[in-house]
Amino acid sequence: MNTKRWIALVAAAVLLGISLVINSAFALFQTNLDTGLADIMAPAGSDYMEYVIEEGSMDERIAVLNVDGVIQDTGEASPLFGASGYNHSFFMDQLEQVKQDDTVKAIMLKVNSPGGGVVESAQIYDKIKEIQDETKKPIYVSMGAIAASGGYYIAAPAEKIFVNEETLTGSIGVIMESVNYGELAERYGVDFVTIKSGPYKDIMSPTRDMTDEERDLLQGMLNESYESFVDIVEEGRNMSEKEVKEFADGRIMSGRQAVEIGMADDFGFEEDVIANLKKDFDLGDAEVFEYGASEGWGSLLSMKVNSFFGNNMESQLLGKLFSDYNSPRMMYLYGEK
């Protein structure tokens, strides 16, 4: 790596420190600003701004909710490097908002996600079921380029699921991954010292091989989560366990295949899903809207940093080093973490 790259990395590290100071200094200002904007642009009782997609009656409305990115609770702060992506806390608040808002008569859930955390996916699923059971508000799903694993998990309880023919979906299953760099460390003379209270305290340690007993313990946990996933699909798609398990082996499939086996109902883009909601529930004059939040200083700084450094590999790796939490955990996830 040349001198210019080293300078860029050092500058990035310095900017990280500066960003923390800036975020702290402007925290109060941002809170007051966001509150003021919410008062001006949001309806009474709402903490979020609403953006109208289609004009219509404000007494009968269709809410559009977005799940875009990995379903993982990484905190509310936007990362310095890269886009802020999916915000779990913000999305859960939106679900509560549409539940409480009596003017919302139906919901379209847009899913463009490879899945994510087992816990976060279950939280979304439980909230969706709560909305359906307590308010009877219908939920239609519009799947984007990908709605796999946890992305399908949260879509399963919807009244109808719409896909594009080339949508990647399925991948029903659970995964847990870790990296073992013990042999590499030994080659370079690195010795890891571990003091633990029990034989399984460092299970999935990246510094040693896993034992058969440890593998059996973890496999049992994954099997339980897998069976829960299968149950979710059984209930949501009105299928038997045998029917679900014929394709619930982690395989990915296209939208065409999903419709053929009953995992999805029909083909359609977002506008088609909205049109079906209006037709099926007599909401022809309904306003269609989605929630949004004002961009904070952290997001603004993120864009500036990306503009300055571009998308070179060093900045991406540094961003991961600063933002990723790599402790192994169970995921409903298709593809790499």
Short mmCIF file of C-alpha atoms in Angstrom, two decimals:
data_model
loop_
_atom_site.label_atom_id
_atom_site.label_comp_id
_atom_site.label_asym_id
_atom_site.label_seq_id
_atom_site.Cartn_x
_atom_site.Cartn_y
_atom_site.Cartn_z
CA MET A 1 0.00 0.00 0.00
CA ASN A 2 1.53 3.32 -1.08
CA THR A 3 2.02 6.48 0.96
CA LYS A 4 -1.12 8.08 -0.41
CA ARG A 5 -3.22 5.17 0.81
CA TRP A 6 -1.67 5.31 4.28
CA ILE A 7 -2.39 9.03 4.48
CA ALA A 8 -5.99 8.36 3.45
CA LEU A 9 -6.41 5.75 6.17
CA VAL A 10 -4.95 8.01 8.85
CA ALA A 11 -7.17 10.85 7.69
CA ALA A 12 -10.19 8.56 7.84
CA ALA A 13 -9.36 7.61 11.43
CA VAL A 14 -9.02 11.28 12.34
CA LEU A 15 -12.34 12.05 10.69
CA LEU A 16 -13.94 9.31 12.76
CA GLY A 17 -12.83 11.04 15.94
CA ILE A 18 -14.00 14.39 14.64
CA SER A 19 -17.37 12.93 13.70
CA LEU A 20 -17.91 11.70 17.25
CA VAL A 21 -17.27 15.19 18.57
CA ILE A 22 -19.54 16.75 15.96
CA ASN A 23 -22.35 14.28 16.66
CA SER A 24 -22.14 15.05 20.38
CA ALA A 25 -21.96 18.80 19.86
CA PHE A 26 -24.97 18.87 17.58
CA ALA A 27 -27.04 16.23 19.39
CA LEU A 28 -29.21 18.80 21.19
CA PHE A 29 -29.51 20.96 18.08
CA GLN A 30 -30.52 17.97 15.94
CA THR A 31 -33.13 16.86 18.48
CA ASN A 32 -34.73 20.30 18.53
CA LEU A 33 -34.60 20.54 14.73
CA ASP A 34 -36.14 17.11 14.21
CA THR A 35 -38.86 17.90 16.74
CA GLY A 36 -39.66 21.13 14.93
CA LEU A 37 -39.83 19.44 11.56
CA ALA A 38 -42.01 16.70 12.95
CA ASP A 39 -44.41 19.29 14.38
CA ILE A 40 -44.65 20.98 11.00
CA MET A 41 -44.78 18.00 8.62
CA ALA A 42 -46.14 15.11 10.69
CA PRO A 43 -49.72 14.55 11.80
CA ALA A 44 -50.72 15.12 15.39
CA GLY A 45 -49.34 12.46 17.71
CA SER A 46 -46.70 11.28 15.21
CA ASP A 47 -42.95 11.51 15.65
CA TYR A 48 -42.23 11.02 11.96
CA MET A 49 -42.68 12.92 8.76
CA GLU A 50 -45.01 11.48 6.15
CA TYR A 51 -44.41 11.61 2.41
CA VAL A 52 -47.48 11.33 0.20
CA ILE A 53 -47.04 8.94 -2.73
CA GLU A 54 -50.60 9.20 -4.07
CA GLU A 55 -53.07 11.92 -3.12
CA GLY A 56 -56.40 10.82 -1.73
CA SER A 57 -58.65 10.71 1.31
CA MET A 58 -56.84 11.36 4.58
CA ASP A 59 -59.50 9.37 6.43
CA GLU A 60 -58.70 6.15 4.56
CA ARG A 61 -55.00 5.70 3.94
CA ILE A 62 -52.54 3.03 2.84
CA ALA A 63 -49.17 3.04 4.60
CA VAL A 64 -46.06 1.88 2.73
CA LEU A 65 -43.35 0.45 4.99
CA ASN A 66 -39.84 -0.36 3.78
CA VAL A 67 -37.43 -3.09 4.85
CA ASP A 68 -34.35 -2.44 2.74
CA GLY A 69 -31.09 -4.13 3.72
CA VAL A 70 -29.95 -6.61 6.33
CA ILE A 71 -32.45 -6.95 9.19
CA GLN A 72 -30.11 -6.27 12.07
CA ASP A 73 -30.21 -3.95 15.04
CA THR A 74 -26.98 -2.01 14.77
CA GLY A 75 -28.14 0.97 16.81
CA GLU A 76 -29.64 4.22 15.66
CA ALA A 77 -26.41 5.99 14.76
CA SER A 78 -25.59 6.06 11.06
CA PRO A 79 -22.25 4.52 10.20
CA LEU A 80 -19.53 6.91 9.10
CA PHE A 81 -18.69 4.83 6.04
CA GLY A 82 -21.46 3.80 3.70
CA ALA A 83 -25.21 4.26 3.74
CA SER A 84 -27.13 4.02 6.96
CA GLY A 85 -29.25 1.15 5.60
CA TYR A 86 -31.96 -0.57 7.60
CA ASN A 87 -32.79 0.97 10.98
CA HIS A 88 -34.50 -1.62 13.17
CA SER A 89 -35.64 0.75 15.91
CA PHE A 90 -37.11 3.16 13.38
CA PHE A 91 -38.94 0.37 11.55
CA MET A 92 -40.42 -1.08 14.75
CA ASP A 93 -41.67 2.40 15.63
CA GLN A 94 -43.33 2.63 12.20
CA LEU A 95 -45.16 -0.64 12.82
CA GLU A 96 -46.46 0.70 16.12
CA GLN A 97 -47.46 3.94 14.42
CA VAL A 98 -49.59 2.23 11.74
CA LYS A 99 -51.16 0.08 14.43
CA GLN A 100 -52.25 3.14 16.42
CA ASP A 101 -53.27 5.33 13.46
CA ASP A 102 -56.97 4.76 12.81
CA THR A 103 -56.76 6.48 9.41
CA VAL A 104 -54.46 3.71 8.16
CA LYS A 105 -56.73 1.06 6.68
CA ALA A 106 -54.15 -1.13 4.92
CA ILE A 107 -50.39 -1.65 4.75
CA MET A 108 -47.99 -2.44 1.93
CA LEU A 109 -44.71 -3.92 3.15
CA LYS A 110 -41.86 -3.49 0.67
CA VAL A 111 -39.16 -6.10 1.31
CA ASN A 112 -35.75 -5.91 -0.32
CA SER A 113 -33.60 -7.88 2.09
CA PRO A 114 -31.42 -11.00 2.27
CA GLY A 115 -32.68 -11.50 5.83
CA GLY A 116 -30.81 -10.90 9.04
CA GLY A 117 -30.91 -11.61 12.75
CA VAL A 118 -33.16 -14.30 14.20
CA VAL A 119 -34.26 -12.03 17.03
CA GLU A 120 -34.96 -8.97 14.87
CA SER A 121 -36.90 -11.01 12.32
CA ALA A 122 -39.02 -12.51 15.10
CA GLN A 123 -39.71 -9.05 16.54
CA ILE A 124 -41.02 -7.84 13.18
CA TYR A 125 -43.09 -10.99 12.68
CA ASP A 126 -44.66 -10.72 16.14
CA LYS A 127 -45.55 -7.06 15.57
CA ILE A 128 -47.11 -7.79 12.20
CA LYS A 129 -49.23 -10.54 13.75
CA GLU A 130 -50.23 -8.16 16.54
CA ILE A 131 -51.39 -5.59 13.98
CA GLN A 132 -53.39 -8.20 12.09
CA ASP A 133 -54.98 -9.72 15.19
CA GLU A 134 -55.82 -6.50 17.00
CA THR A 135 -56.71 -4.12 14.14
CA LYS A 136 -57.61 -6.46 11.24
CA LYS A 137 -55.65 -4.17 8.90
CA PRO A 138 -54.64 -6.14 5.79
CA ILE A 139 -50.97 -6.39 4.84
CA TYR A 140 -49.75 -7.05 1.30
CA VAL A 141 -46.06 -7.62 0.57
CA SER A 142 -44.18 -6.31 -2.44
CA MET A 143 -40.87 -8.17 -2.83
CA GLY A 144 -38.01 -6.40 -4.56
CA ALA A 145 -34.82 -7.84 -6.02
CA ILE A 146 -34.35 -10.11 -3.00
CA ALA A 147 -36.56 -11.19 -0.10
CA ALA A 148 -34.81 -14.24 1.25
CA SER A 149 -34.49 -16.03 4.59
CA GLY A 150 -35.46 -13.44 7.23
CA GLY A 151 -36.85 -11.32 4.39
CA TYR A 152 -39.30 -14.11 3.66
CA TYR A 153 -39.87 -14.80 7.38
CA ILE A 154 -41.36 -11.33 7.91
CA ALA A 155 -43.41 -11.57 4.71
CA ALA A 156 -44.98 -14.96 5.47
CA PRO A 157 -47.93 -13.70 7.61
CA ALA A 158 -49.13 -11.23 4.94
CA GLU A 159 -52.51 -11.75 3.31
CA LYS A 160 -50.84 -11.70 -0.10
CA ILE A 161 -47.26 -11.77 -1.35
CA PHE A 162 -46.35 -10.25 -4.73
CA VAL A 163 -43.02 -10.90 -6.46
CA ASN A 164 -41.23 -9.99 -9.63
CA GLU A 165 -40.41 -12.93 -11.87
CA GLU A 166 -36.70 -12.49 -11.12
CA THR A 167 -37.04 -11.85 -7.39
CA LEU A 168 -34.68 -14.01 -5.32
CA THR A 169 -36.57 -15.48 -2.40
CA GLY A 170 -36.73 -18.63 -0.27
CA SER A 171 -33.53 -19.60 1.57
CA ILE A 172 -35.56 -20.91 4.50
CA GLY A 173 -33.13 -21.91 7.19
CA VAL A 174 -30.71 -20.72 9.86
CA ILE A 175 -26.98 -20.10 9.68
CA MET A 176 -24.22 -19.35 12.18
CA GLU A 177 -20.70 -18.59 11.03
CA SER A 178 -17.30 -17.96 12.53
CA VAL A 179 -13.72 -17.68 11.27
CA ASN A 180 -10.94 -19.90 12.60
CA TYR A 181 -7.60 -18.13 12.21
CA GLY A 182 -5.79 -20.14 14.88
CA GLU A 183 -3.48 -21.93 12.44
CA LEU A 184 -2.62 -18.66 10.71
CA ALA A 185 -1.81 -17.02 14.05
CA GLU A 186 0.37 -19.98 15.06
CA ARG A 187 2.31 -19.65 11.82
CA TYR A 188 3.23 -16.10 12.80
CA GLY A 189 4.02 -16.96 16.41
CA VAL A 190 0.85 -15.51 17.94
CA ASP A 191 -0.22 -17.34 21.10
CA PHE A 192 -3.76 -16.90 22.47
CA VAL A 193 -4.25 -17.24 26.22
CA THR A 194 -7.84 -18.04 27.31
CA ILE A 195 -9.05 -18.31 30.91
CA LYS A 196 -12.63 -19.55 31.16
CA SER A 197 -15.13 -20.65 33.79
CA GLY A 198 -16.45 -23.64 31.90
CA PRO A 199 -15.63 -25.89 28.93
CA TYR A 200 -18.07 -24.14 26.60
CA LYS A 201 -17.41 -20.52 27.57
CA ASP A 202 -15.34 -19.88 24.43
CA ILE A 203 -17.55 -21.88 22.10
CA MET A 204 -16.98 -20.85 18.45
CA SER A 205 -13.69 -19.23 19.39
CA PRO A 206 -11.85 -18.07 16.26
CA THR A 207 -8.56 -19.26 17.72
CA ARG A 208 -9.17 -23.02 17.84
CA ASP A 209 -11.09 -25.89 16.26
CA MET A 210 -14.61 -26.64 17.43
CA THR A 211 -15.21 -29.86 19.33
CA ASP A 212 -17.92 -32.38 18.39
CA GLU A 213 -19.77 -31.63 21.63
CA GLU A 214 -19.80 -27.91 20.88
CA ARG A 215 -21.04 -28.52 17.35
CA ASP A 216 -23.89 -30.68 18.67
CA LEU A 217 -24.93 -27.96 21.13
CA LEU A 218 -25.05 -25.30 18.43
CA GLN A 219 -26.76 -27.58 15.95
CA GLY A 220 -29.53 -28.18 18.47
CA MET A 221 -30.08 -24.43 18.81
CA LEU A 222 -30.18 -23.94 15.04
CA ASN A 223 -32.61 -26.83 14.63
CA GLU A 224 -35.03 -25.19 17.06
CA SER A 225 -34.93 -21.91 15.17
CA TYR A 226 -35.32 -23.76 11.87
CA GLU A 227 -38.46 -25.53 13.10
CA SER A 228 -39.87 -22.17 14.21
CA PHE A 229 -39.21 -20.80 10.72
CA VAL A 230 -41.00 -23.78 9.16
CA ASP A 231 -43.98 -23.23 11.48
CA ILE A 232 -44.16 -19.58 10.41
CA VAL A 233 -44.32 -20.55 6.74
CA GLU A 234 -46.86 -23.32 7.43
CA GLU A 235 -49.24 -20.90 9.13
CA GLY A 236 -48.71 -17.97 6.80
CA ARG A 237 -49.01 -19.92 3.55
CA ASN A 238 -51.55 -22.48 4.78
CA MET A 239 -49.24 -25.40 3.98
CA SER A 240 -48.45 -28.65 5.73
CA GLU A 241 -45.08 -29.27 7.34
CA LYS A 242 -44.28 -31.81 4.64
CA GLU A 243 -45.06 -29.33 1.87
CA VAL A 244 -42.86 -26.65 3.42
CA LYS A 245 -39.92 -28.93 4.12
CA GLU A 246 -39.80 -30.04 0.49
CA PHE A 247 -38.15 -26.71 -0.29
CA ALA A 248 -37.10 -25.48 3.19
CA ASP A 249 -33.53 -26.69 2.84
CA GLY A 250 -31.88 -23.31 2.40
CA ARG A 251 -32.36 -23.21 -1.36
CA ILE A 252 -32.87 -19.91 -3.12
CA MET A 253 -35.54 -19.61 -5.81
CA SER A 254 -36.92 -17.14 -8.32
CA GLY A 255 -40.23 -15.33 -8.09
CA ARG A 256 -41.64 -17.60 -10.79
CA GLN A 257 -40.75 -20.70 -8.77
CA ALA A 258 -42.17 -19.15 -5.59
CA VAL A 259 -45.55 -18.59 -7.24
CA GLU A 260 -45.55 -22.10 -8.67
CA ILE A 261 -45.11 -23.78 -5.27
CA GLY A 262 -47.37 -21.40 -3.35
CA MET A 263 -44.77 -19.34 -1.52
CA ALA A 264 -46.06 -16.21 -3.29
CA ASP A 265 -49.46 -15.30 -4.69
CA ASP A 266 -48.91 -13.26 -7.84
CA PHE A 267 -46.57 -11.12 -9.90
CA GLY A 268 -46.55 -7.36 -9.64
CA PHE A 269 -44.57 -4.20 -9.01
CA GLU A 270 -45.25 -1.76 -6.18
CA GLU A 271 -47.97 0.09 -8.08
CA ASP A 272 -49.69 -3.22 -8.81
CA VAL A 273 -49.70 -4.16 -5.14
CA ILE A 274 -51.22 -0.80 -4.18
CA ALA A 275 -53.85 -1.20 -6.91
CA ASN A 276 -54.74 -4.65 -5.57
CA LEU A 277 -55.05 -3.32 -2.01
CA LYS A 278 -57.38 -0.57 -3.19
CA LYS A 279 -59.49 -2.99 -5.20
CA ASP A 280 -59.65 -5.82 -2.64
CA PHE A 281 -60.57 -3.58 0.30
CA ASP A 282 -62.59 -0.82 -1.37
CA LEU A 283 -59.92 1.82 -0.86
CA GLY A 284 -60.07 3.41 -4.28
CA ASP A 285 -59.84 6.95 -2.92
CA ALA A 286 -57.21 6.22 -0.27
CA GLU A 287 -54.13 8.36 0.23
CA VAL A 288 -50.90 6.38 -0.08
CA PHE A 289 -47.96 7.52 2.03
CA GLU A 290 -44.71 6.37 3.60
CA TYR A 291 -42.77 7.48 6.66
CA GLY A 292 -39.46 9.26 6.57
CA ALA A 293 -36.97 10.86 8.90
CA SER A 294 -34.82 13.93 8.45
CA GLU A 295 -31.16 13.22 7.75
CA GLY A 296 -28.94 13.94 10.73
CA TRP A 297 -25.45 15.37 10.80
CA GLY A 298 -23.99 11.86 11.01
CA SER A 299 -25.54 10.94 7.66
CA LEU A 300 -24.36 14.19 6.12
CA LEU A 301 -20.81 13.56 7.30
CA SER A 302 -21.03 10.00 6.02
CA MET A 303 -21.85 11.25 2.53
CA LYS A 304 -18.98 13.75 2.63
CA VAL A 305 -16.48 11.11 3.73
CA ASN A 306 -17.61 8.72 1.01
CA SER A 307 -17.35 11.49 -1.54
CA PHE A 308 -13.81 12.28 -0.38
CA PHE A 309 -12.48 8.72 -0.26
CA GLY A 310 -14.62 7.04 -2.89
CA ASN A 311 -15.19 3.32 -2.71
CA ASN A 312 -11.61 2.10 -2.37
CA MET A 313 -11.03 -1.15 -0.52
CA GLU A 314 -9.11 0.41 2.37
CA SER A 315 -11.97 2.71 3.37
CA GLN A 316 -14.46 -0.16 3.17
CA LEU A 317 -12.32 -2.37 5.37
CA LEU A 318 -11.77 0.45 7.84
CA GLY A 319 -15.50 1.09 7.93
CA LYS A 320 -16.17 -2.54 8.76
CA LEU A 321 -13.50 -2.45 11.45
CA PHE A 322 -15.17 0.53 13.10
CA SER A 323 -18.80 -0.53 12.72
CA ASP A 324 -19.13 -4.33 12.61
CA TYR A 325 -19.79 -6.47 15.64
CA ASN A 326 -18.49 -9.88 14.67
CA SER A 327 -19.62 -12.06 17.56
CA PRO A 328 -21.18 -15.21 16.02
CA ARG A 329 -24.95 -15.39 16.20
CA MET A 330 -27.83 -17.20 14.56
CA MET A 331 -29.10 -15.54 11.40
CA TYR A 332 -31.98 -15.97 9.01
CA LEU A 333 -29.70 -14.78 6.23
CA TYR A 334 -28.92 -15.58 2.61
CA GLY A 335 -25.40 -14.78 1.42
CA GLU A 336 -22.49 -13.26 3.31
CA LYS A 337 -22.79 -11.29 6.53
#
